[in-house]
XYZ file of C-alpha atoms in Angstrom:
402
model
C 198.374 78.626 299.605
C 196.629 80.016 296.502
C 198.341 83.123 295.168
C 197.620 85.521 292.305
C 200.854 86.371 290.521
C 201.913 88.719 287.811
C 204.710 87.957 285.373
C 206.083 90.905 283.365
C 207.816 90.834 280.032
C 209.107 92.835 277.161
C 206.389 94.043 274.905
C 205.563 91.610 272.082
C 206.330 88.458 274.212
C 203.036 88.079 275.965
C 201.721 85.165 273.856
C 204.904 83.175 274.218
C 205.140 83.835 277.945
C 201.482 82.825 278.376
C 202.296 79.433 276.804
C 205.186 79.062 279.267
C 202.916 79.885 282.211
C 200.376 77.325 280.944
C 203.133 74.679 280.826
C 203.743 75.265 284.575
C 200.167 74.217 285.164
C 199.111 77.709 286.260
C 195.726 79.277 285.339
C 196.031 82.448 283.384
C 193.589 85.217 284.519
C 194.415 88.345 282.509
C 196.812 89.477 279.832
C 197.754 93.073 278.999
C 200.755 94.712 277.427
C 203.865 93.507 279.084
C 202.251 91.517 281.961
C 200.209 88.351 282.577
C 198.179 87.716 285.713
C 197.942 84.072 286.739
C 197.122 81.826 289.684
C 199.232 79.285 291.433
C 200.728 78.101 294.683
C 204.163 78.588 296.404
C 205.594 75.720 294.363
C 204.545 77.279 291.115
C 205.843 80.709 292.283
C 209.265 79.108 292.699
C 208.931 77.233 289.348
C 207.970 80.430 287.584
C 211.140 82.172 288.832
C 213.384 79.273 288.031
C 211.879 78.109 284.720
C 210.293 81.050 282.871
C 212.556 82.049 279.953
C 210.695 85.168 278.881
C 209.563 86.779 282.026
C 211.359 89.811 283.578
C 209.907 89.558 287.061
C 207.320 87.575 289.021
C 205.198 89.272 291.540
C 202.642 88.319 294.167
C 199.462 90.369 293.521
C 197.686 91.601 296.658
C 194.858 93.368 294.902
C 193.530 95.996 292.477
C 191.094 98.915 293.047
C 190.098 102.260 291.591
C 192.254 105.143 292.756
C 191.383 108.535 291.363
C 192.410 110.374 294.501
C 195.080 110.092 297.165
C 192.418 109.193 299.705
C 191.112 106.285 297.685
C 194.691 105.166 297.057
C 195.381 105.206 300.801
C 192.263 103.349 301.803
C 192.606 100.826 298.989
C 196.162 99.972 300.045
C 195.325 99.824 303.770
C 192.485 97.406 303.050
C 194.862 94.750 301.656
C 196.176 91.861 303.814
C 199.784 92.867 304.083
C 200.300 91.045 307.350
C 199.856 87.644 305.475
C 203.295 88.304 303.910
C 205.192 91.047 305.861
C 206.249 90.351 309.375
C 206.505 92.941 312.195
C 210.303 93.423 311.693
C 210.389 93.133 307.894
C 211.331 95.995 305.503
C 208.933 97.077 302.838
C 210.382 99.699 300.500
C 207.939 101.029 297.838
C 208.299 101.941 294.222
C 206.027 102.064 291.218
C 204.615 103.596 288.059
C 201.466 105.605 287.118
C 200.303 105.764 283.462
C 197.335 107.598 282.064
C 195.873 108.184 285.545
C 194.687 111.056 287.633
C 197.436 110.196 290.137
C 200.566 110.879 288.161
C 203.107 111.925 290.831
C 205.046 108.826 291.562
C 206.818 110.233 294.677
C 203.480 111.216 296.179
C 201.987 107.797 295.451
C 205.015 106.184 296.980
C 204.643 108.090 300.300
C 200.868 107.350 300.427
C 201.348 103.619 299.725
C 204.058 103.363 302.330
C 202.082 105.124 305.020
C 198.990 102.989 304.294
C 200.979 99.760 304.604
C 202.656 101.077 307.795
C 199.235 101.979 309.276
C 197.873 98.528 308.528
C 200.826 96.606 309.925
C 201.080 98.840 313.051
C 197.405 98.171 313.819
C 197.645 94.463 313.276
C 200.861 93.944 315.245
C 199.932 96.452 317.962
C 203.043 98.525 317.634
C 203.757 102.120 316.796
C 207.268 101.753 315.382
C 208.183 99.375 312.522
C 211.873 98.540 312.685
C 212.171 97.347 309.102
C 215.362 95.406 309.899
C 214.242 91.984 308.744
C 213.571 90.365 305.310
C 213.070 92.867 302.462
C 209.747 92.782 300.644
C 209.861 95.100 297.724
C 206.415 96.539 297.194
C 205.415 97.859 293.822
C 202.334 99.713 292.667
C 201.085 100.021 289.095
C 198.452 102.571 288.419
C 196.975 102.284 284.875
C 193.879 104.194 283.829
C 193.083 104.898 287.513
C 193.261 101.243 288.530
C 195.937 100.630 291.205
C 197.531 97.212 291.399
C 199.738 96.463 294.475
C 202.363 93.731 294.308
C 205.366 92.222 296.077
C 208.439 91.396 294.008
C 209.525 87.745 294.418
C 212.272 87.927 291.897
C 215.037 90.369 293.135
C 217.491 90.915 290.288
C 215.484 90.794 286.958
C 215.099 87.345 285.519
C 217.020 88.178 282.286
C 220.098 88.116 284.500
C 220.715 84.385 284.304
C 224.054 84.567 285.855
C 226.114 83.265 282.908
C 226.895 86.480 281.225
C 229.358 88.403 283.393
C 230.441 90.512 280.433
C 229.034 91.269 276.970
C 229.813 93.126 273.725
C 229.093 96.731 272.947
C 225.395 96.086 272.103
C 224.269 93.149 274.164
C 220.861 91.519 273.517
C 218.778 90.962 276.663
C 218.701 87.286 277.492
C 214.884 87.131 277.542
C 214.608 88.610 274.144
C 217.274 86.308 272.778
C 215.442 83.315 274.169
C 212.258 84.473 272.519
C 213.962 84.861 269.115
C 215.452 81.369 269.518
C 211.901 79.996 270.283
C 210.397 81.605 267.338
C 213.119 80.180 265.068
C 212.228 76.663 266.470
C 215.611 75.075 267.153
C 215.786 71.371 266.301
C 218.313 68.591 266.796
C 218.543 67.922 263.019
C 218.937 71.587 262.009
C 221.973 73.611 262.452
C 221.362 76.964 264.167
C 223.830 79.638 263.158
C 224.209 83.237 264.577
C 226.348 85.034 262.102
C 226.659 88.178 264.354
C 226.855 86.335 267.533
C 228.612 88.883 269.823
C 228.642 87.563 273.339
C 226.677 84.382 272.154
C 223.337 85.089 273.811
C 220.974 83.768 271.080
C 222.775 80.425 270.560
C 223.331 79.976 274.335
C 219.582 80.504 274.977
C 218.747 78.129 272.116
C 221.071 75.418 273.577
C 219.572 75.900 277.026
C 216.102 75.350 275.464
C 217.115 72.273 273.527
C 218.646 70.688 276.686
C 215.798 71.855 278.925
C 218.194 73.678 281.169
C 216.150 76.023 283.323
C 217.387 79.655 283.058
C 217.236 80.266 286.813
C 219.102 77.197 288.123
C 222.320 79.157 289.040
C 220.825 82.247 290.717
C 218.970 83.229 293.809
C 215.512 84.986 294.278
C 214.057 87.468 296.735
C 211.299 85.091 297.650
C 213.680 82.450 299.031
C 213.861 84.659 302.131
C 210.095 85.070 302.594
C 208.806 83.502 305.810
C 205.553 82.164 304.280
C 207.500 80.194 301.667
C 208.421 76.716 302.867
C 212.186 76.071 303.552
C 212.421 73.540 300.778
C 210.144 74.911 298.124
C 212.827 76.555 296.101
C 215.397 73.800 296.570
C 212.817 71.123 295.571
C 211.918 73.064 292.455
C 215.699 73.358 291.582
C 216.145 69.734 291.967
C 213.164 68.981 289.822
C 214.329 71.339 287.144
C 217.842 69.980 287.268
C 216.459 66.398 286.811
C 214.871 67.340 283.538
C 218.122 68.511 281.857
C 218.870 66.568 278.677
C 222.495 65.359 278.488
C 222.592 63.508 275.279
C 221.122 66.016 272.874
C 222.667 66.133 269.371
C 221.675 69.754 268.865
C 224.444 71.855 267.329
C 224.834 75.639 266.977
C 227.429 77.919 265.464
C 228.227 81.367 266.654
C 230.468 83.516 264.432
C 231.694 87.139 264.558
C 234.548 89.268 263.188
C 235.478 90.338 266.732
C 237.813 87.872 268.206
C 237.720 89.425 271.637
C 233.954 89.120 271.971
C 234.163 85.490 270.789
C 236.300 84.705 273.832
C 233.614 86.259 275.986
C 230.977 84.163 274.197
C 232.903 80.971 274.859
C 233.202 81.796 278.511
C 229.442 82.724 278.795
C 228.553 79.295 277.137
C 230.832 77.498 279.589
C 229.134 79.156 282.543
C 225.687 78.344 281.196
C 226.631 74.723 280.840
C 226.034 74.507 277.060
C 229.514 75.002 275.630
C 229.497 71.441 274.299
C 226.736 72.278 271.888
C 228.082 75.531 270.383
C 231.117 76.100 268.131
C 232.290 79.705 268.106
C 234.586 80.954 265.458
C 235.726 84.085 263.604
C 233.981 84.693 260.242
C 232.497 87.602 258.285
C 228.649 87.202 258.037
C 228.970 88.149 254.323
C 231.110 85.032 253.539
C 228.740 82.439 255.077
C 228.387 79.347 252.829
C 225.624 76.801 252.930
C 226.612 73.466 254.422
C 225.308 70.156 253.185
C 222.597 70.039 255.792
C 219.466 71.831 256.992
C 220.195 75.127 258.612
C 218.674 78.241 260.167
C 220.401 81.660 260.409
C 219.313 83.728 263.458
C 221.068 87.104 263.915
C 220.958 90.480 265.360
C 223.107 92.625 263.115
C 224.041 96.201 264.042
C 221.272 98.792 263.970
C 223.414 101.859 263.220
C 222.825 103.292 266.647
C 225.706 101.925 268.767
C 227.644 99.957 266.115
C 228.351 101.285 262.621
C 226.841 104.320 260.978
C 223.429 104.321 259.390
C 224.905 104.346 255.867
C 227.213 101.429 256.717
C 224.265 99.458 258.138
C 222.127 100.048 254.955
C 225.005 98.761 252.835
C 225.416 95.783 255.176
C 221.707 94.954 254.792
C 222.005 95.007 251.010
C 224.960 92.663 251.037
C 223.231 90.316 253.529
C 220.342 89.958 251.122
C 222.626 88.823 248.367
C 224.686 86.567 250.609
C 221.763 84.911 252.467
C 219.809 84.397 249.174
C 222.449 81.812 248.261
C 221.619 79.856 251.502
C 218.098 78.885 250.385
C 216.242 76.752 251.536
C 217.800 77.663 254.891
C 215.495 79.761 257.090
C 216.550 83.278 258.037
C 215.549 85.312 261.110
C 216.864 88.897 261.422
C 216.214 91.222 264.325
C 216.740 94.885 263.658
C 215.230 98.342 264.458
C 215.250 99.178 260.729
C 211.836 99.471 259.079
C 213.446 99.274 255.653
C 215.240 95.974 256.033
C 212.994 94.300 253.465
C 213.676 96.930 250.809
C 217.391 96.791 251.384
C 217.543 93.013 251.733
C 215.709 92.645 248.455
C 212.886 90.407 249.576
C 209.630 90.772 251.497
C 209.639 88.857 254.777
C 207.237 85.907 255.110
C 206.408 87.293 258.537
C 207.371 90.318 260.658
C 207.040 90.412 264.418
C 207.344 93.652 266.374
C 209.519 93.237 269.559
C 211.472 95.484 271.905
C 215.188 95.352 272.660
C 215.074 97.167 275.996
C 213.269 100.451 274.918
C 214.259 100.106 271.272
C 211.340 99.074 268.970
C 212.545 96.239 266.788
C 211.334 93.957 264.087
C 212.063 90.232 263.727
C 211.965 89.640 259.949
C 211.288 85.935 259.294
C 212.155 84.298 256.072
C 211.136 80.630 256.288
C 209.853 79.955 252.701
C 212.479 78.835 250.163
C 213.431 81.596 247.757
C 212.499 79.325 244.813
C 209.037 78.811 246.250
C 208.499 82.513 246.740
C 209.448 83.186 243.125
C 207.055 80.486 241.905
C 204.197 81.914 244.054
C 204.812 85.318 242.855
C 204.904 84.119 239.274
C 201.644 82.138 239.761
C 199.951 85.011 241.495
C 200.601 87.201 238.450
C 199.178 84.590 236.156
C 196.031 84.130 238.209
C 195.471 87.848 238.361
C 195.761 88.103 234.515
C 193.284 85.202 234.089
C 190.765 86.893 236.345
C 191.182 90.197 234.590
C 190.752 88.615 231.103
C 187.686 86.645 232.197
C 186.017 89.695 233.919
C 186.482 92.045 230.986
C 186.178 89.521 228.051
C 184.207 91.171 225.307
C 183.609 94.301 227.408
C 185.115 97.718 227.084
C 187.062 98.503 230.172
C 186.019 101.749 231.816
C 188.364 103.638 233.960
């Protein structure tokens, strides 16, 4: 059965999520902020839920249409083939969002969508009363610029809830964002990955899961497993396939350090539940005392922002000290996630690349330092010399006019 599906994600992760969807053998149809529409079958629907590291949810898309009035919303919803998915006894609660559209009242839209689906199902099944005592099909609408999209959630609890993190620190990083940061930092078997503000260990755990090809959804359930049109063995077969791809002999190694001994115990337990504790060493250490080991290394960290941990003044002082400490680690690569727009000034070096991401609703920046400090200094020195040569050549023997 061919299905159109929608995978949602945190803003800024669309490109990486698209590459994950491609790897599943699905055909991408459309990409917009925070969501990708693609095509696949039931098996790929199950694989998307089990294997996608960056998606928040996976939906079945029933259709899209223009909805500038409540009448057009009702008729558009009623025209969709709900009976192909929802049985006569099944439940179909409705929720959704409306953004930059003529229809902006979400409660009113919910009522109309619910009534339209009920009218369609009542007509098809020849009954006046829908019991809604069976399987739950969570219906979601998304109205953006007067275009309504109707979907059924196949995920249930959001995909960032892998099941390994039963508890976290005071400022936990969402698993999907941590996985994206790890991807961008390119973990490798011959390079030590070190999170110097590891907290509950999410970044290094996600990195180890990537390096061992451990699918993030192996140890949890999904709403679509109860859907009648999904074959009985579709999800179990995909779990078995994903489990068979786990690498058990990787030599990847990661460090997770923090000054909070209590949260380190949480991190160790999280890694054990995730099945990657053999690849990560957690220990107590101040990030400002990190020393370069005689090996290649990458620092990936999410230091305090000054919002939930530390005051803004304390954070600014921390960033200044980090710049001095991490400069001594060159040629190690450094990846720092923070909501601060002045990190580069405080850190004392312009980032080689900055990527805007979102930690929940907090806009953040991933500052990437992947060029050796010595090379940066040489490039800057060379650029000044080249500029001077061009200037001298251009104005040689001429009077410079302002």
